Short mmCIF file of C-alpha atoms in Angstrom, two decimals:
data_model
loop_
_atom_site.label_atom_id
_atom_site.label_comp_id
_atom_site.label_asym_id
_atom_site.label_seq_id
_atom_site.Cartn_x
_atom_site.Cartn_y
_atom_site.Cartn_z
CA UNK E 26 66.95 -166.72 52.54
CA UNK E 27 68.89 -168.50 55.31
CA UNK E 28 70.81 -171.43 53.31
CA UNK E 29 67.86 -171.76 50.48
CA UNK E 30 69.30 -169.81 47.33
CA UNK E 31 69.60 -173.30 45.63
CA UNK E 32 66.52 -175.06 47.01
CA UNK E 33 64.22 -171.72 46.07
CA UNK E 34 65.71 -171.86 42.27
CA UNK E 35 65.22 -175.47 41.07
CA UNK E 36 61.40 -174.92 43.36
CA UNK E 37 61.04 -172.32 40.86
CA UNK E 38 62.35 -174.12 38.13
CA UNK E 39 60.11 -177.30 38.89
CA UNK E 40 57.15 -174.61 39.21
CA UNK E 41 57.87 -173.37 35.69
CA UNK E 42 57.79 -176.82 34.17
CA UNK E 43 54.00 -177.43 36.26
CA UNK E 44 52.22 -174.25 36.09
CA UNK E 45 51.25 -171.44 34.04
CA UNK E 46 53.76 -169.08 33.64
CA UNK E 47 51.69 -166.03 33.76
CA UNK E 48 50.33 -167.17 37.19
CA UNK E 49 54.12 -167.55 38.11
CA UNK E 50 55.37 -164.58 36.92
CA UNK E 51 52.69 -162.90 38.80
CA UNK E 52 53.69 -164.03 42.28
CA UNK E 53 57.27 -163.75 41.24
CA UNK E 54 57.56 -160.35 39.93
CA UNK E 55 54.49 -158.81 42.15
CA UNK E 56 55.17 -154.89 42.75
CA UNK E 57 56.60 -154.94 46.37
CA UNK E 58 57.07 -151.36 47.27
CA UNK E 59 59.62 -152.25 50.24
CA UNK E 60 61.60 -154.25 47.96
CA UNK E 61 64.62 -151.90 46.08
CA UNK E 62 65.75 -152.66 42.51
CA UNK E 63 69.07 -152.17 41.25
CA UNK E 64 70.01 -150.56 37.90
CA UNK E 65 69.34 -154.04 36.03
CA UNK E 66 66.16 -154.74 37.27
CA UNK E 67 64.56 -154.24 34.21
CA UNK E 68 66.92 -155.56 32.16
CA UNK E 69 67.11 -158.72 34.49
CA UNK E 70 63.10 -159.25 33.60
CA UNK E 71 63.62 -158.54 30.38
CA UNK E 72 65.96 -161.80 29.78
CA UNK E 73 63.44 -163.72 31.83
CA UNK E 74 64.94 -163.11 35.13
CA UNK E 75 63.14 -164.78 38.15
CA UNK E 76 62.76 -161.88 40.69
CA UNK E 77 62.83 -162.90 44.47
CA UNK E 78 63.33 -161.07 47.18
CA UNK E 79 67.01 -161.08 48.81
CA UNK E 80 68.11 -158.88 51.46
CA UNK E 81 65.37 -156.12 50.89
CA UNK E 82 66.41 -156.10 46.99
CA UNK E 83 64.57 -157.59 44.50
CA UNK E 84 67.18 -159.82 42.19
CA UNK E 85 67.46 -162.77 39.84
CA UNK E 86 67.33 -166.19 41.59
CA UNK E 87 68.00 -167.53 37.81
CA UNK E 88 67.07 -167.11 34.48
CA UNK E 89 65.95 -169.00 31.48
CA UNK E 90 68.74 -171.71 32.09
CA UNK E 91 68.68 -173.69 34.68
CA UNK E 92 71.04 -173.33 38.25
CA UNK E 93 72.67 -176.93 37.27
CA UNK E 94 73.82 -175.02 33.78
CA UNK E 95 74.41 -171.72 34.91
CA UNK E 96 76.90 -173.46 37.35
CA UNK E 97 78.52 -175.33 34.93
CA UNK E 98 78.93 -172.51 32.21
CA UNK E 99 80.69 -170.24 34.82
CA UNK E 100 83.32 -172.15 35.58
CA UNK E 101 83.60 -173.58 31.59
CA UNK E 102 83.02 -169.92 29.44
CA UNK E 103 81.64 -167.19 32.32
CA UNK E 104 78.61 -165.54 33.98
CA UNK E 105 78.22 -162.06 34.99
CA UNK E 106 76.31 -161.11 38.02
CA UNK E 107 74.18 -158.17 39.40
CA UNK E 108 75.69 -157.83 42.60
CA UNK E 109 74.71 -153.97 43.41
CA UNK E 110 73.05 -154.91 46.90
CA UNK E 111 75.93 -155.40 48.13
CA UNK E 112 76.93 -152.08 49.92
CA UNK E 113 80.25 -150.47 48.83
CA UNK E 114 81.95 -148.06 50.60
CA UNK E 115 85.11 -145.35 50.92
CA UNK E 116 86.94 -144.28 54.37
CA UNK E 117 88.91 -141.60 53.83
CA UNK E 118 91.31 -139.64 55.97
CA UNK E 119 95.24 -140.12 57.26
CA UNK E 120 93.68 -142.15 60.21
CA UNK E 121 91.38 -144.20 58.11
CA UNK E 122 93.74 -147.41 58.67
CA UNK E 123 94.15 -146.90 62.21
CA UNK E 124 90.79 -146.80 62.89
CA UNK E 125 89.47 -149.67 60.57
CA UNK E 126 91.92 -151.68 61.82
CA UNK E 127 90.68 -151.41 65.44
CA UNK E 128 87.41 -153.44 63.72
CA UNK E 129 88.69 -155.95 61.65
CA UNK E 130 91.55 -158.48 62.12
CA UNK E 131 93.37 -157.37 58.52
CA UNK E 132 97.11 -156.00 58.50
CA UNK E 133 95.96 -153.49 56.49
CA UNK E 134 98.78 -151.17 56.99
CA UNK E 135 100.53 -153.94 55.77
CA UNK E 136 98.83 -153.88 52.60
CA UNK E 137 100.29 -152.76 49.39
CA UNK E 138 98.53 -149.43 47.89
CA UNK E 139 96.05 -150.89 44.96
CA UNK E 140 96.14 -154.18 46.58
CA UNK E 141 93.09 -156.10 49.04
CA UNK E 142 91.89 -159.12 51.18
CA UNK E 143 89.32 -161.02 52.64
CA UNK E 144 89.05 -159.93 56.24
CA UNK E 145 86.31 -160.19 59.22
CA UNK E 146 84.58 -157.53 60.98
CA UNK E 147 84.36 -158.88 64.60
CA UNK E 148 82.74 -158.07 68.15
CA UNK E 149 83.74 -157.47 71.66
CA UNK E 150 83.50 -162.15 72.27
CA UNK E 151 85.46 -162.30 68.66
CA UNK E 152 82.51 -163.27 66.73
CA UNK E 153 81.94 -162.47 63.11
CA UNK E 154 79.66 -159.40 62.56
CA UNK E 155 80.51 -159.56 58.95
CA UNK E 156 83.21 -160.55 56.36
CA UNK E 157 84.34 -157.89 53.91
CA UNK E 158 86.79 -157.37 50.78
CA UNK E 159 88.66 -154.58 51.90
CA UNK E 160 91.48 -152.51 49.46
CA UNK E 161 93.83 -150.29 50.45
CA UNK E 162 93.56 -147.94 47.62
CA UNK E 163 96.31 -145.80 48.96
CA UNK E 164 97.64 -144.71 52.85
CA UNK E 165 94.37 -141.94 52.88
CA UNK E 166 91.62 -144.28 50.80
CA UNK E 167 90.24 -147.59 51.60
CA UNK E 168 87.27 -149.01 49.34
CA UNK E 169 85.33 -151.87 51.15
CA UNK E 170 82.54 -153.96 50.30
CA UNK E 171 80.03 -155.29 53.09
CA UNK E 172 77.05 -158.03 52.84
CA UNK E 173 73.35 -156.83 51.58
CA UNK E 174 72.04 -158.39 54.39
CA UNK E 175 74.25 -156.94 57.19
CA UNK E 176 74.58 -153.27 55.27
CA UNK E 177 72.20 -151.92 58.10
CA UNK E 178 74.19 -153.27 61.24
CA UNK E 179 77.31 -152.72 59.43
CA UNK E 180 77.07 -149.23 58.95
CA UNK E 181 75.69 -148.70 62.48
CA UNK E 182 78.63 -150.58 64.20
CA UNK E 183 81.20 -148.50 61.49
CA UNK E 184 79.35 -145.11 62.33
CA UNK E 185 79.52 -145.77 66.14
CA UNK E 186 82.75 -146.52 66.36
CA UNK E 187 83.93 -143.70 64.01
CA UNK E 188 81.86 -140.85 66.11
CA UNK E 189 84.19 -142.30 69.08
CA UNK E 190 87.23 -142.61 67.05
CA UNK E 191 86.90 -138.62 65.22
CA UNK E 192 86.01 -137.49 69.23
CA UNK E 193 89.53 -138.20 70.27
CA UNK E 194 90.81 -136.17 67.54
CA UNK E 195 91.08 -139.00 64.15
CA UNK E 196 91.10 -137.51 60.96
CA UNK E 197 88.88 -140.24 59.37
CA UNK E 198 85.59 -139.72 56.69
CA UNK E 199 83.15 -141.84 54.97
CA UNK E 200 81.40 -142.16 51.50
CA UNK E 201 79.14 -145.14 50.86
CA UNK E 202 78.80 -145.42 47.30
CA UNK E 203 74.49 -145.83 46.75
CA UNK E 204 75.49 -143.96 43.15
CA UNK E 205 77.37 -147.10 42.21
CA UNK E 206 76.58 -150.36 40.79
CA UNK E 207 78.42 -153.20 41.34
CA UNK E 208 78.94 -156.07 38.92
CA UNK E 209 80.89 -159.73 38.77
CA UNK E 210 82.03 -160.90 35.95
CA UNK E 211 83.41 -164.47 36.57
CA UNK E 212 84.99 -167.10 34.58
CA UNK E 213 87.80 -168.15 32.36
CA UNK E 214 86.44 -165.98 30.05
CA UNK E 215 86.12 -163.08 32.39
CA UNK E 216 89.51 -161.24 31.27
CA UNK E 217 89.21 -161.85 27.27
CA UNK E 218 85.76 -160.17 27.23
CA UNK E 219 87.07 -157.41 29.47
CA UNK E 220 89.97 -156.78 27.87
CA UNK E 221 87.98 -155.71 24.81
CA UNK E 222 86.57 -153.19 26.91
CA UNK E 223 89.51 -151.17 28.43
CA UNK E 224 93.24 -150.09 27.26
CA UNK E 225 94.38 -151.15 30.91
CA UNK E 226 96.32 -154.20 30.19
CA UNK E 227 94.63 -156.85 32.51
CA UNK E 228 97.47 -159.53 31.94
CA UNK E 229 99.37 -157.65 34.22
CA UNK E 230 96.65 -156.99 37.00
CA UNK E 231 96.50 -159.84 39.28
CA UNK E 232 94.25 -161.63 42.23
CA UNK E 233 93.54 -159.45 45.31
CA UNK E 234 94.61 -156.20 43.12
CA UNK E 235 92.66 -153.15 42.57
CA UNK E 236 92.83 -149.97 40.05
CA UNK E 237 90.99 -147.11 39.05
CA UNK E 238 90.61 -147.42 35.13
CA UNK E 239 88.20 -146.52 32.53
CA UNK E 240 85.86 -149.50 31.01
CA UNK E 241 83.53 -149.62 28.05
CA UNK E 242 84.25 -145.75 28.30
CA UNK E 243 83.61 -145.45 31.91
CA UNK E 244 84.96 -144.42 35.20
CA UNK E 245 84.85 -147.43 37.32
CA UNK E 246 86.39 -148.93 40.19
CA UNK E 247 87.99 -153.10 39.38
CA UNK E 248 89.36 -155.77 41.61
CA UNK E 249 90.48 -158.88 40.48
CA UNK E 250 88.10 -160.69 42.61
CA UNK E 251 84.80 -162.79 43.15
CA UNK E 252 82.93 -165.48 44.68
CA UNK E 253 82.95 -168.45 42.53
CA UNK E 254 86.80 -169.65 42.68
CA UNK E 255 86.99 -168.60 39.18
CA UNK E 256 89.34 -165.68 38.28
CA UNK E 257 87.33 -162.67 37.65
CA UNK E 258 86.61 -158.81 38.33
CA UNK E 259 84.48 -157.42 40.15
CA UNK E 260 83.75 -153.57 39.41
CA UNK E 261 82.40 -150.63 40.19
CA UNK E 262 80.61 -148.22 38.19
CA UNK E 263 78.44 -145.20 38.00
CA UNK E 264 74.44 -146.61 38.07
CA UNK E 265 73.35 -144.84 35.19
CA UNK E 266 76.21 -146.63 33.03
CA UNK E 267 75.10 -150.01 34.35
CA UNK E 268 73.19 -151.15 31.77
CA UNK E 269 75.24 -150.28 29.00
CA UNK E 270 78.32 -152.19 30.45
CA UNK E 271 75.99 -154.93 31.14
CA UNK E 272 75.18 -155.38 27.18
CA UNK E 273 79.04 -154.69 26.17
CA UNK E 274 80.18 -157.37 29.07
CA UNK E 275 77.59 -159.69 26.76
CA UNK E 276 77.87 -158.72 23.54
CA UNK E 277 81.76 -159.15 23.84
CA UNK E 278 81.03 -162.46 24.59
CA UNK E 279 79.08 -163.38 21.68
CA UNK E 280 76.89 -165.09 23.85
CA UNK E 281 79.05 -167.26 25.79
CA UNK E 282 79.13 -165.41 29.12
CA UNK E 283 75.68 -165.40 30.39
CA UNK E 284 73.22 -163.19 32.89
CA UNK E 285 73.63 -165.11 35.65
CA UNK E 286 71.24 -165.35 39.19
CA UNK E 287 72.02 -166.14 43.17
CA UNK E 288 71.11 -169.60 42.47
CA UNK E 289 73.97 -170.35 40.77
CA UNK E 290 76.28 -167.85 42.87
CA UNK E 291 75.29 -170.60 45.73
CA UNK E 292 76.52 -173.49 44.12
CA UNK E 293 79.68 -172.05 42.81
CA UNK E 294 80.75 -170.52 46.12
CA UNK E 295 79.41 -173.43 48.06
CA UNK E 296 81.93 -175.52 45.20
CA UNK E 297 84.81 -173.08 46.11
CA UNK E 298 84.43 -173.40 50.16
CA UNK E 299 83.10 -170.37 50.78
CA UNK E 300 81.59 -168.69 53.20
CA UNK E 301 78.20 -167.60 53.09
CA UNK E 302 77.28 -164.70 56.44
CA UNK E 303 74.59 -166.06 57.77
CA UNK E 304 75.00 -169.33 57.09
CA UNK E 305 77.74 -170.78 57.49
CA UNK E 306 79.42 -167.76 59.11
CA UNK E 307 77.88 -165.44 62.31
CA UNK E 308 77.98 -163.41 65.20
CA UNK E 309 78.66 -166.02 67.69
CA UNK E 310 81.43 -167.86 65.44
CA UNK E 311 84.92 -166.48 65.24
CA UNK E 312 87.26 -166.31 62.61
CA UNK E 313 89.51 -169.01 63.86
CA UNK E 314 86.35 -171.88 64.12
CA UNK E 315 85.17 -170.39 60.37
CA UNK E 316 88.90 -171.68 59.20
CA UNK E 317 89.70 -168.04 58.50
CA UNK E 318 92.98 -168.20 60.65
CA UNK E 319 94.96 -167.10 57.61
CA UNK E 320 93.49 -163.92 57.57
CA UNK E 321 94.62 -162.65 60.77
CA UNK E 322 97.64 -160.90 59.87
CA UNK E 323 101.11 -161.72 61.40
CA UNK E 324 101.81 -158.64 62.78
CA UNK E 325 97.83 -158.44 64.57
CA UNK E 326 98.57 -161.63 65.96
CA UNK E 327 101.74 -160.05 68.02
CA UNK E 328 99.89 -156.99 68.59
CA UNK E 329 96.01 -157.18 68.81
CA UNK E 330 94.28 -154.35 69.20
CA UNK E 331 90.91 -155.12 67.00
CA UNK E 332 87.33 -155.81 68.87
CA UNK E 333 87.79 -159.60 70.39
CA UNK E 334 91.24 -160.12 69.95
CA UNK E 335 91.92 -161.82 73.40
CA UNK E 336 89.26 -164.73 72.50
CA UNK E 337 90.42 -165.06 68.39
CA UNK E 338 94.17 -165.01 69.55
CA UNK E 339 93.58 -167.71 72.21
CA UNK E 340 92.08 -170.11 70.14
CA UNK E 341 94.90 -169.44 67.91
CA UNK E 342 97.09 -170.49 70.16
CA UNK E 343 95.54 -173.40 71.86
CA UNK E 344 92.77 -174.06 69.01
CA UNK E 345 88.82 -174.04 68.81
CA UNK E 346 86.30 -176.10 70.24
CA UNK E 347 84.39 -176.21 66.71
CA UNK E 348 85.96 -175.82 63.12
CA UNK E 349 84.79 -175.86 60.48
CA UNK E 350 84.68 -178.93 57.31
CA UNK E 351 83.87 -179.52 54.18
CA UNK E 352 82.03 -183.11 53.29
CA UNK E 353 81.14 -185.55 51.07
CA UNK E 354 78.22 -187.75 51.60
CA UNK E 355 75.73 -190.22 50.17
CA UNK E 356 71.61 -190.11 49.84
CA UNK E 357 69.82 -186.99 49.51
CA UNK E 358 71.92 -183.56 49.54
CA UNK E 359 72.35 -182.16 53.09
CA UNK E 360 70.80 -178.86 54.02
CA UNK E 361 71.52 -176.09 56.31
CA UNK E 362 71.01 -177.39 60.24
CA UNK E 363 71.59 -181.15 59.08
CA UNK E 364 72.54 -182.67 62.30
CA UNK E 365 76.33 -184.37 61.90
CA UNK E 366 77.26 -188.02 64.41
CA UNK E 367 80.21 -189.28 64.39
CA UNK E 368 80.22 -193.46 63.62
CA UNK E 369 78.98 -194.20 67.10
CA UNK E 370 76.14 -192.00 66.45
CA UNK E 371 77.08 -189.07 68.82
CA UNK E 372 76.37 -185.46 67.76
CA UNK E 373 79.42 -183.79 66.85
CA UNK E 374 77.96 -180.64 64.48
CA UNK E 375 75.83 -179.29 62.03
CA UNK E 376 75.66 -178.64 58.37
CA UNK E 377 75.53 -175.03 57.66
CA UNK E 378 75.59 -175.14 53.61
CA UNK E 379 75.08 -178.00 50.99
CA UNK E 380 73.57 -178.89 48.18
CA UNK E 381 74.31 -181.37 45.22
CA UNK E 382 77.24 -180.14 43.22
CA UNK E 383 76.14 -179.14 39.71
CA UNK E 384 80.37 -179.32 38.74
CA UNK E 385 81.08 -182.73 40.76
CA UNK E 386 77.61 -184.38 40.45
CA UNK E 387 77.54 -185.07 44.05
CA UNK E 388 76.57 -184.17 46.91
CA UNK E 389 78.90 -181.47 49.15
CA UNK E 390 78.55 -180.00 52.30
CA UNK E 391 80.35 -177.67 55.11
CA UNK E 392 79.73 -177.39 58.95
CA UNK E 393 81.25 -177.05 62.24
CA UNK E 394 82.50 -180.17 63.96
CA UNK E 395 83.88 -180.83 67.36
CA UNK E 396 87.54 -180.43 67.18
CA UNK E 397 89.31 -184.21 66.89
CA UNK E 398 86.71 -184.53 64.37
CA UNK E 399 88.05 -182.57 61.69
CA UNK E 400 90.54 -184.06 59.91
CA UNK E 401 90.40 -185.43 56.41
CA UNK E 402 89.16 -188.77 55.95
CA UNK E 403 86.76 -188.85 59.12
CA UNK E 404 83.92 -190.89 58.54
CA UNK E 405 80.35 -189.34 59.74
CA UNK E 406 76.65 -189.53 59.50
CA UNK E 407 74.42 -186.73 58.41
CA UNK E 408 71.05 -186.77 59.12
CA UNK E 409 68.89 -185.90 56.18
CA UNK E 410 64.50 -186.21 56.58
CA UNK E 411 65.76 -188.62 59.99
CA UNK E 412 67.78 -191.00 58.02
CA UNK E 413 71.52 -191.39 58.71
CA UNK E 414 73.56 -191.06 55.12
CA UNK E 415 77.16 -191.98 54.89
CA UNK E 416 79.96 -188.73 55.04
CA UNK E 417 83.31 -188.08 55.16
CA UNK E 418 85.34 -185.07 56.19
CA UNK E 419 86.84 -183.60 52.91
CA UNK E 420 89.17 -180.90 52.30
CA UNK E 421 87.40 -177.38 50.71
CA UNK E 422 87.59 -175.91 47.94
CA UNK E 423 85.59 -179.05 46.60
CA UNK E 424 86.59 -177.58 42.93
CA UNK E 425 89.72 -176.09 42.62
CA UNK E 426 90.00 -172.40 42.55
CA UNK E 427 91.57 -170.80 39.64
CA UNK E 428 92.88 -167.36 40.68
CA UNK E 429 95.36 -165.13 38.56
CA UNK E 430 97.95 -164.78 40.48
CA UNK E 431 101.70 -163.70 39.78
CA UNK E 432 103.91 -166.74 39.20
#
């Protein structure tokens, strides 16, 4: 699914206009043994979720609406997303920040208790082997989340280094939460709806922040987070609850938020300046060249001590070869590998993600560019189907983000 969440829904969509539907929902929704459902996979077919495979998991690409509108009706009422193949996870243990942060380039000491960020998992060359929310629930408890698609190499890489860690005498312990589901509800409608679901007063609960509250009657875990630049939550809670906070989450709505598929996740991170692993995002890019300086904490960047510091805090210091832009361009929408020349026609980069911007109506784009070609303003070519379109270097988030934050 390497950069084609968007392409694969309106192909879909296009298929649905031109052929039968039975014959569609036949090679859509064919019985895949390998492929794991989540807790909504029913309920996803029963609103006329298109099933694809993602990750090993079988989940919604889109739904009755199209990606275009399910974009748009995000960021103008709210959407709520299956998100349960992501893997969530516990370490536990008075050692438990000590050792994470020998993997990731978080302060998380630093951390308030109930409070998280966006960090980076990174290897031995300071490459990315995943990015991760991470919440430091309290000095003994941190609650991560890791990609579907890197769950398998995460775990391995976490489990290695723990087994070496516990050996020289760290108290540190694991739980990864498979009896949890994990929702997003996203959108400026996001807390209203909520709110009518738990006694927790969510005016007061703020971006990045985390708490351990009871919802539509429930035990669940919430952070005020997402992926769409929206404010939102994403939480937590036990599978066999799923669908019944699914149908509260909706019927609180009265219809305005809607079910809500990875097509449209895509778009609206791709609109935010996100990063998608994988894509725009891997093992042999570093933090610094993905434009995730910022989340290097201050007091890692006097000490070190995490996998690859040596290479992220030198090009820190004297700056990256490659970085990473956001663009605007003309012509067709650039794809993922879209070759990037600067005006003279020399290669300087690739597109990693784009698409056409259901929120902007144009077209938007992010890659890695030689540095001294990344400022604002710089004028490019990207090559789409061998034709040079115009570009220009822009600034990301393409849409502005709208987080709750404290004032």
């Amino acid at each position: 699914m390497r950069g084609g969440l968007w392409q694969l829904g309106q192909s879909i969509t296009r298929r649905l206009a031109q052929t039968d539907k039975r014959t569609i929902a036949r090679r859509c929704y064919a019985s895949d043994a390998e492929l794991k459902k989540t807790a909504l996979y029913d309920f996803h077919v029963a609103h006329g979720g298109k099933m694809v495979p993602f990750a090993g998991w079988s989940m919604p690409i889109q739904y009755k609406d199209s990606i275009m509108d399910s974009t748009v009706n995000c960021r103008e009422n709210g959407s709520l997303f299956d998100v349960a193949h992501m893997c969530g996870l516990s370490l536990k243990g008075k050692d438990c920040i000590s050792f994470l942060e020998k993997l990731v380039i978080a302060d998380v000491a630093g951390l308030a208790p109930g409070s998280g960020t966006l960090t980076v998992f990174t290897n031995e060359k300071g490459g990315a082997i995943d990015d991760s929310v991470i919440t430091k629930v309290n000095d003994t408890h941190i609650y991560l989340v890791v990609n579907a698609g890197c769950r398998d190499k995460d775990l391995a890489h976490i489990e290695e280094h723990m087994k070496a860690f516990k050996l020289k005498g760290g108290d540190v312990s694991w739980h990864i939460h498979d009896e949890r589901s994990l929702l997003a509800l996203q959108g400026p409608l996001a807390a209203p709806v909520l709110q009518h679901l738990t006694k927790f007063d969510l005016s007061k609960f703020y971006f990045g922040e985390f708490q351990m509250i009871d919802i539509n009657g429930v035990h669940c875990y919430l952070t005020r987070t997402g992926y769409t630049g929206e404010d939102g939550f994403e939480i937590s809670v036990p599978s066999e609850h799923t669908v019944d906070l699914a149908k509260a989450i909706l019927e609180k709505s009265e219809g305005k938020v809607r079910l809500t598929g990875l097509g449209a996740r895509d778009s609206l991170r791709l609109e935010a300046g996100l990063c998608l692993y994988g894509n725009d995002m891997e093992q042999h890019i570093t933090p610094v060249e993905a434009g995730l300086t910022w989340a290097v904490g201050k007091r890692r960047r006097a000490e070190g001590g995490f996998l690859g510091a040596d290479v992220i805090l030198k090009q820190i210091a004297d700056g990256p070869a490659i970085r990473r832009v956001g663009f605007f361009s003309a012509g067709p929408p650039p794809r993922g590998h879209s070759e990037i020349q600067n005006e003279n026609g020399q290669t300087i980069g690739e597109v990693t993600s784009g698409g056409f911007s259901p929120c902007l109506k144009k077209n938007i784009s992010m890659g890695y560019v030689k540095s001294g070609n990344h400022k604002a303003g710089t004028k490019v070519k990207i090559i789409v189907r061998g034709k040079a379109n115009d570009g220009n270097v822009t600034k990301m988030p393409f849409v502005p983000t709208k987080y709750y934050k404290s004032s």
